[in-house]
Coordinates of C-alpha atoms in Angstrom, one line a residue:
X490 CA 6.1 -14.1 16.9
X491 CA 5.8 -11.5 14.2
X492 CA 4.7 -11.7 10.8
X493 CA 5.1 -9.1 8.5
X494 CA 5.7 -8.6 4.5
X495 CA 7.1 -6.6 1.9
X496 CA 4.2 -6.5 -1.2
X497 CA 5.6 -4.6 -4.3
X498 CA 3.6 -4.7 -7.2
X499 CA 5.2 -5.6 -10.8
X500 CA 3.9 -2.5 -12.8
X501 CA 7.6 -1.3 -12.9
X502 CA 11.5 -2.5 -11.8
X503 CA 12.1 -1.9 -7.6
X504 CA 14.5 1.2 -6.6
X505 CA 16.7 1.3 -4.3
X506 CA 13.5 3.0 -1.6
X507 CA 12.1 -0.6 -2.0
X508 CA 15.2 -2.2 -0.8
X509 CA 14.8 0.1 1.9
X510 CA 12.0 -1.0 2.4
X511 CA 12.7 -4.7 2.1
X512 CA 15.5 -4.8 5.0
X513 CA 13.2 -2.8 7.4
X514 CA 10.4 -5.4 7.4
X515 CA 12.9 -8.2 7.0
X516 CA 14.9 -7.5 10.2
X517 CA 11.8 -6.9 12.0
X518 CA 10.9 -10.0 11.6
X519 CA 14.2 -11.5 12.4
X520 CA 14.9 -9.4 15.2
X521 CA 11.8 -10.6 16.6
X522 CA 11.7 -14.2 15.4
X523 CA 9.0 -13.7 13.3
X524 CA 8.4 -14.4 9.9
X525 CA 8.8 -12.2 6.5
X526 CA 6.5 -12.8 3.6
X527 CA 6.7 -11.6 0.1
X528 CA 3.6 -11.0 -1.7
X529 CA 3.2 -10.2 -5.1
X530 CA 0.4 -7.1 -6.0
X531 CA -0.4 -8.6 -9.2
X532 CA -4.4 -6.9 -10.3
X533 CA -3.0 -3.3 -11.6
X534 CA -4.6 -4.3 -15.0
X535 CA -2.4 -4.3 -17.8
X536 CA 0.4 -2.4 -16.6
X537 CA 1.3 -5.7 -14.5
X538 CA 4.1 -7.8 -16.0
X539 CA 4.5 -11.2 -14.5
X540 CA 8.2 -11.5 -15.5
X541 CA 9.0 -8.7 -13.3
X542 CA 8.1 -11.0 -9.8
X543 CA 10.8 -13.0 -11.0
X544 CA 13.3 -10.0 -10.7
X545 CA 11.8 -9.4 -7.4
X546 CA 13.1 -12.6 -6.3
X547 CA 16.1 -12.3 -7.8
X548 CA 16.5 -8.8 -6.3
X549 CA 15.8 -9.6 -2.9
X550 CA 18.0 -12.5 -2.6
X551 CA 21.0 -10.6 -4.2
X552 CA 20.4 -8.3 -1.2
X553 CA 20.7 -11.2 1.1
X554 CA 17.3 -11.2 2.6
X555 CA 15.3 -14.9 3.1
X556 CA 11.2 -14.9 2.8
X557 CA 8.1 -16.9 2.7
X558 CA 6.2 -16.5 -0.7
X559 CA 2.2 -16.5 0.0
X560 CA -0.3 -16.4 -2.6
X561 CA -0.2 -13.5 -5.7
X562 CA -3.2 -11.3 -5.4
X563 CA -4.6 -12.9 -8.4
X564 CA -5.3 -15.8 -7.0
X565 CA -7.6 -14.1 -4.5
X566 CA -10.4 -12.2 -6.9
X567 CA -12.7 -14.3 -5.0
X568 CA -11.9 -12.9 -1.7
X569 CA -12.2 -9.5 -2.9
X570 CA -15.5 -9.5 -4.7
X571 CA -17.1 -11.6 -1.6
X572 CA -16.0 -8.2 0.4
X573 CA -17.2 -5.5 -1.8
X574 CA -20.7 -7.8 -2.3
X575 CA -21.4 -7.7 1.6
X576 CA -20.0 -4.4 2.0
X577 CA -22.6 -3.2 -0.7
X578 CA -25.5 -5.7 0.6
X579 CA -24.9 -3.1 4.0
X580 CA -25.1 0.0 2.3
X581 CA -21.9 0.8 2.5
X582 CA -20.5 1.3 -1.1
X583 CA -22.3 3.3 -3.8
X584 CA -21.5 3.7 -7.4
X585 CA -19.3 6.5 -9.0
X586 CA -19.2 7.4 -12.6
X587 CA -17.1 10.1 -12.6
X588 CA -13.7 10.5 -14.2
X589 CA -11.0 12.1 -12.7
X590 CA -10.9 15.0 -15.2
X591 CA -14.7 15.4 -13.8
X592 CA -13.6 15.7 -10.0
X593 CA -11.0 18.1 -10.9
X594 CA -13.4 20.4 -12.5
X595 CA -15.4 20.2 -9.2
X596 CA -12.2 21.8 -7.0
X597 CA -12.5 19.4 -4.3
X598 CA -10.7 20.1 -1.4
X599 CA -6.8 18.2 -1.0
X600 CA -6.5 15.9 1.6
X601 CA -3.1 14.0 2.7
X602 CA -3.3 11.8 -0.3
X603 CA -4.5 14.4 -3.1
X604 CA -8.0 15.3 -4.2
X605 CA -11.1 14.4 -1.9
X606 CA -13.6 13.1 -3.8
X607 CA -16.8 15.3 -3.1
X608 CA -19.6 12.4 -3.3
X609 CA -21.3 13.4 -6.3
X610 CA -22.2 10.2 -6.9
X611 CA -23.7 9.5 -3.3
X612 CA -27.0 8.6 -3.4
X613 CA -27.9 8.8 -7.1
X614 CA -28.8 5.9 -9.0
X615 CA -25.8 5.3 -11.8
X616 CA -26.3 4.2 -15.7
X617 CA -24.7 1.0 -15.3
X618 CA -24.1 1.1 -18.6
X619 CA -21.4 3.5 -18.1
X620 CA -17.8 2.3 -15.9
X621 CA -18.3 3.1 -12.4
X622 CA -16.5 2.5 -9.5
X623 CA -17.7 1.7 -5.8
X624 CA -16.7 4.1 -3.2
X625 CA -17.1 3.7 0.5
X626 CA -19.7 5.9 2.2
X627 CA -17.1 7.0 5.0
X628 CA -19.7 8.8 6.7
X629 CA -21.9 5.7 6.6
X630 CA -19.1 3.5 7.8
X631 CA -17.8 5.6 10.4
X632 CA -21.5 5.8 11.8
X633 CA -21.5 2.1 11.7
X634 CA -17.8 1.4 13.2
X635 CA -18.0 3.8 16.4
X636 CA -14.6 5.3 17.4
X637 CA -11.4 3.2 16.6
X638 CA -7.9 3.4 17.1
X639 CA -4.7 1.6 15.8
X640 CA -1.2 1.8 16.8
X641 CA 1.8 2.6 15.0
X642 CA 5.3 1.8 16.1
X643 CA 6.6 4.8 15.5
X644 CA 3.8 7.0 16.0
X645 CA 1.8 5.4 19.3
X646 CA -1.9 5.3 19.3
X647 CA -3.6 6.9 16.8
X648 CA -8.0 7.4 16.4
X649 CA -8.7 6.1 13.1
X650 CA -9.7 9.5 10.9
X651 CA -10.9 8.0 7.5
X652 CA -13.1 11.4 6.8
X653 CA -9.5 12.6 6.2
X654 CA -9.5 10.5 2.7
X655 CA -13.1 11.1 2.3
X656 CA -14.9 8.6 -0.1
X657 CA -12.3 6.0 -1.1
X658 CA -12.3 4.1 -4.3
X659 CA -12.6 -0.3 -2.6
X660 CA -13.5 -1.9 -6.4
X661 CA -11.8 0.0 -9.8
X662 CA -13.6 0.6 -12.7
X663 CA -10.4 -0.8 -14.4
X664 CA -9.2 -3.7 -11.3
X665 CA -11.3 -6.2 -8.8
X666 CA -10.2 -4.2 -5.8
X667 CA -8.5 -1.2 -5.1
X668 CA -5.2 -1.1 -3.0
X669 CA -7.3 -0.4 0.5
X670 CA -9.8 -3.2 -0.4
X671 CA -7.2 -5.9 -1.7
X672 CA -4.3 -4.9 1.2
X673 CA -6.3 -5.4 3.5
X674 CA -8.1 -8.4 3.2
X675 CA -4.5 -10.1 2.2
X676 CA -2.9 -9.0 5.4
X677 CA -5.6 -10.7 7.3
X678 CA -5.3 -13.9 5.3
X679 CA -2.1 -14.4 5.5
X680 CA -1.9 -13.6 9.0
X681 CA 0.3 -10.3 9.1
X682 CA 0.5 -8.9 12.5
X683 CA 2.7 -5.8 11.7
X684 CA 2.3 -4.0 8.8
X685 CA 5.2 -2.9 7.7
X686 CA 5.4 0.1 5.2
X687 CA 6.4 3.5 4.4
X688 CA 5.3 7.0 5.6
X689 CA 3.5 7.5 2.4
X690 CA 0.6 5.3 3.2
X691 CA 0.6 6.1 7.0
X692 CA -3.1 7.9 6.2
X693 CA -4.6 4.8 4.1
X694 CA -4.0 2.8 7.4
X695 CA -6.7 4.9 9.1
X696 CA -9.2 3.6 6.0
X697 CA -8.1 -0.1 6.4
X698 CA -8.2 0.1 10.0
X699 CA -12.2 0.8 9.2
X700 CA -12.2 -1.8 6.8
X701 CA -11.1 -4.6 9.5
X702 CA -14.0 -3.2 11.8
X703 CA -16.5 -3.7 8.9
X704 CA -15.6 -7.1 8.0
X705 CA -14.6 -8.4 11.1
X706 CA -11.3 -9.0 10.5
X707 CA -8.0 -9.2 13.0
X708 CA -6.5 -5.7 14.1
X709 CA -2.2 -5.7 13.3
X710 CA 0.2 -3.8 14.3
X711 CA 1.8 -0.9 11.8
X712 CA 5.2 0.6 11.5
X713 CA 5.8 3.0 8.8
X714 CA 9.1 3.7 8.3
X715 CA 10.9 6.9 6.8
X716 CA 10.9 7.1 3.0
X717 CA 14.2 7.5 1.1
X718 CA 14.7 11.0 -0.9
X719 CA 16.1 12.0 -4.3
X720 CA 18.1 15.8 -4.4
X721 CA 15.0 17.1 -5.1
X722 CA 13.5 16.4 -1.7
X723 CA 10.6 14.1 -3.2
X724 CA 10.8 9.9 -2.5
X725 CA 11.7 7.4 -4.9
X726 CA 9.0 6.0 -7.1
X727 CA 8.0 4.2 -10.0
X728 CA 6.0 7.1 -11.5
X729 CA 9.9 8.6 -11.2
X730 CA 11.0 5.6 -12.9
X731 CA 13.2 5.8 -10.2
X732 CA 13.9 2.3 -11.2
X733 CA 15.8 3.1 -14.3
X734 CA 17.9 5.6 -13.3
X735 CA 20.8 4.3 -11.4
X736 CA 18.7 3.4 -8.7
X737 CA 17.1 0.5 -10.2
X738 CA 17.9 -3.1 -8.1
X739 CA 17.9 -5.7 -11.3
X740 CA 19.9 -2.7 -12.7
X741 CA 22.7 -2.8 -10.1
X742 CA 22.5 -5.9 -9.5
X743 CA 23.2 -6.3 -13.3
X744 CA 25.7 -4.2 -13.1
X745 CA 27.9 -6.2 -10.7
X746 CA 26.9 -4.4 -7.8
X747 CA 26.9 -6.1 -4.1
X748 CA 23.9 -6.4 -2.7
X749 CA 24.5 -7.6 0.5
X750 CA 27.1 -5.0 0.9
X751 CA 23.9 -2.4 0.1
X752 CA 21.9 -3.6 2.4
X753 CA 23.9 -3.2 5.0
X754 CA 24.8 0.0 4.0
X755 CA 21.3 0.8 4.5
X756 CA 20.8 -0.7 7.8
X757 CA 23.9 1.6 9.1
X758 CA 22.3 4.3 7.5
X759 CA 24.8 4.6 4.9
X760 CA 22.8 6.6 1.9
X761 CA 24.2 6.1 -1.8
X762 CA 25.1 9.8 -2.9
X763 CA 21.9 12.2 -3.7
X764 CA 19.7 10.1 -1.6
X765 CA 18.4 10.8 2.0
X766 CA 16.3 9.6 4.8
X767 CA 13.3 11.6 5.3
X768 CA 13.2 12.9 8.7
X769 CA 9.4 12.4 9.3
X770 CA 8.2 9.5 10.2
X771 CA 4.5 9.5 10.7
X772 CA 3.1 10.7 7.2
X773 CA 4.1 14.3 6.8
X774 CA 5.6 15.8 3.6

């Protein structure tokens, strides 16, 4: 048996890519007799709003789809700072003061998900004073981890390349955990053997696959699926506000619109006008 989740984040309405989305890791698990959880990414600071995992719900049931709710990440702070306290008791985080505006001036080099964080913070001792970060010493990690590999549905066996990322943000100067820290500690506790997500994150799973070496923590399954694409040949997103354009679900679903009828439509591969499937897979652009 299967379990696997969907775990938007209520910083902005869900597009139609997260219904996409949705059904994908839904019929997964029902294909396979597994189970489909729903977890709400609730620790984005103030842009969260806590009425918006009620739309959730109500979007995903007017699509038809059935889950298991587990615990919002904000009932897990604990979980989080116990990681990042015995991650840094190892040496393996190290504080970072700089802004972004500073690491730009620097001209690091762009990796797969942007700017590569130079480490002009490793190994300097930080005015705590000041908001700082903790960043994983990759290098340090990697050292301690030995080789590792993790398999993706869709892609086959792959050897875990974190250096790719470089020197990953695990606790926020302005959250309790970033997105690689909190994911992955909640997909071990609630017991997610596939992870199930899109092509855009395909490279952060090489950083959590470190992450469950380092805190000894079970090894799932991925399977990123394709992304869906505006005309413009760039994916849906909130940063888009993709979710007030038409494409919004508590928007169509406001409007009238049949949800069920949508979602298969999307499981035919049946794209509303404008949109597309991405035809890679495996993380490129």
């Amino acid at each position: 048996m299967i379990v696997t989740r969907f775990a938007p984040s209520p910083n902005g309405p869900l597009h139609l890519g997260h219904a996409w989305s949705a059904v994908v890791a839904h019929d997964l698990a029902r294909e396979r007799g597994g189970r489909f959880l729903l977890r709400i990414e609730d620790i984005d600071g103030a842009r969260s709003r806590p009425e918006l995992a009620d739309d959730f719900r109500r979007d995903l049931e007017w699509l038809g789809l059935e889950w298991d709710e587990v615990p919002a990440q904000s009932t897990r702070l604990d979980s989080y700072e116990a990681a990042a306290r015995r991650l840094m008791d190892e040496g393996l985080l190290y504080r970072c003061t700089c802004t972004r505006t500073e690491i730009q001036a620097l001209e690091p080099r762009m990796g797969p998900e942007g700017l590569v964080y130079p480490g002009t913070c490793k190994g300097l001792h930080r005015d705590l004073d000041r908001p700082s970060a903790l960043r994983l010493d990759v290098d340090a990690a990697m050292a301690r981890a030995g080789e590792l590999f993790w398999k993706d549905e869709t892609a086959g066996r792959i050897a875990a390349d974190p250096r790719e990322l470089g020197d990953v943000v695990l606790v926020r100067k302005d959250a309790p955990a970033s997105y690689h820290l909190a994911a992955t500690l909640d997909d071990a506790a609630d017991g997610v053997t596939l992870v199930t997500r899109g092509a855009d994150l395909f490279f952060a799973s090489h950083i959590h696959r470190l992450l469950q070496e380092l805190l000894r923590l079970p090894v799932p399954t991925w399977h990123h699926h394709a992304l869906l694409l505006e005309e413009d040949g760039k994916k849906l997103a909130k940063s888009r506000r993709s979710g007030e354009r038409g494409l919004g679900l508590t928007e169509m679903r406001e409007a009238g619109k049949d949800g069920r009828a949508l979602a298969e439509n999307l499981r035919m591969g049946q794209m509303p006008c404008g949109i597309a499937l991405s035809r890679f897979p495996h993380g490129e652009t």
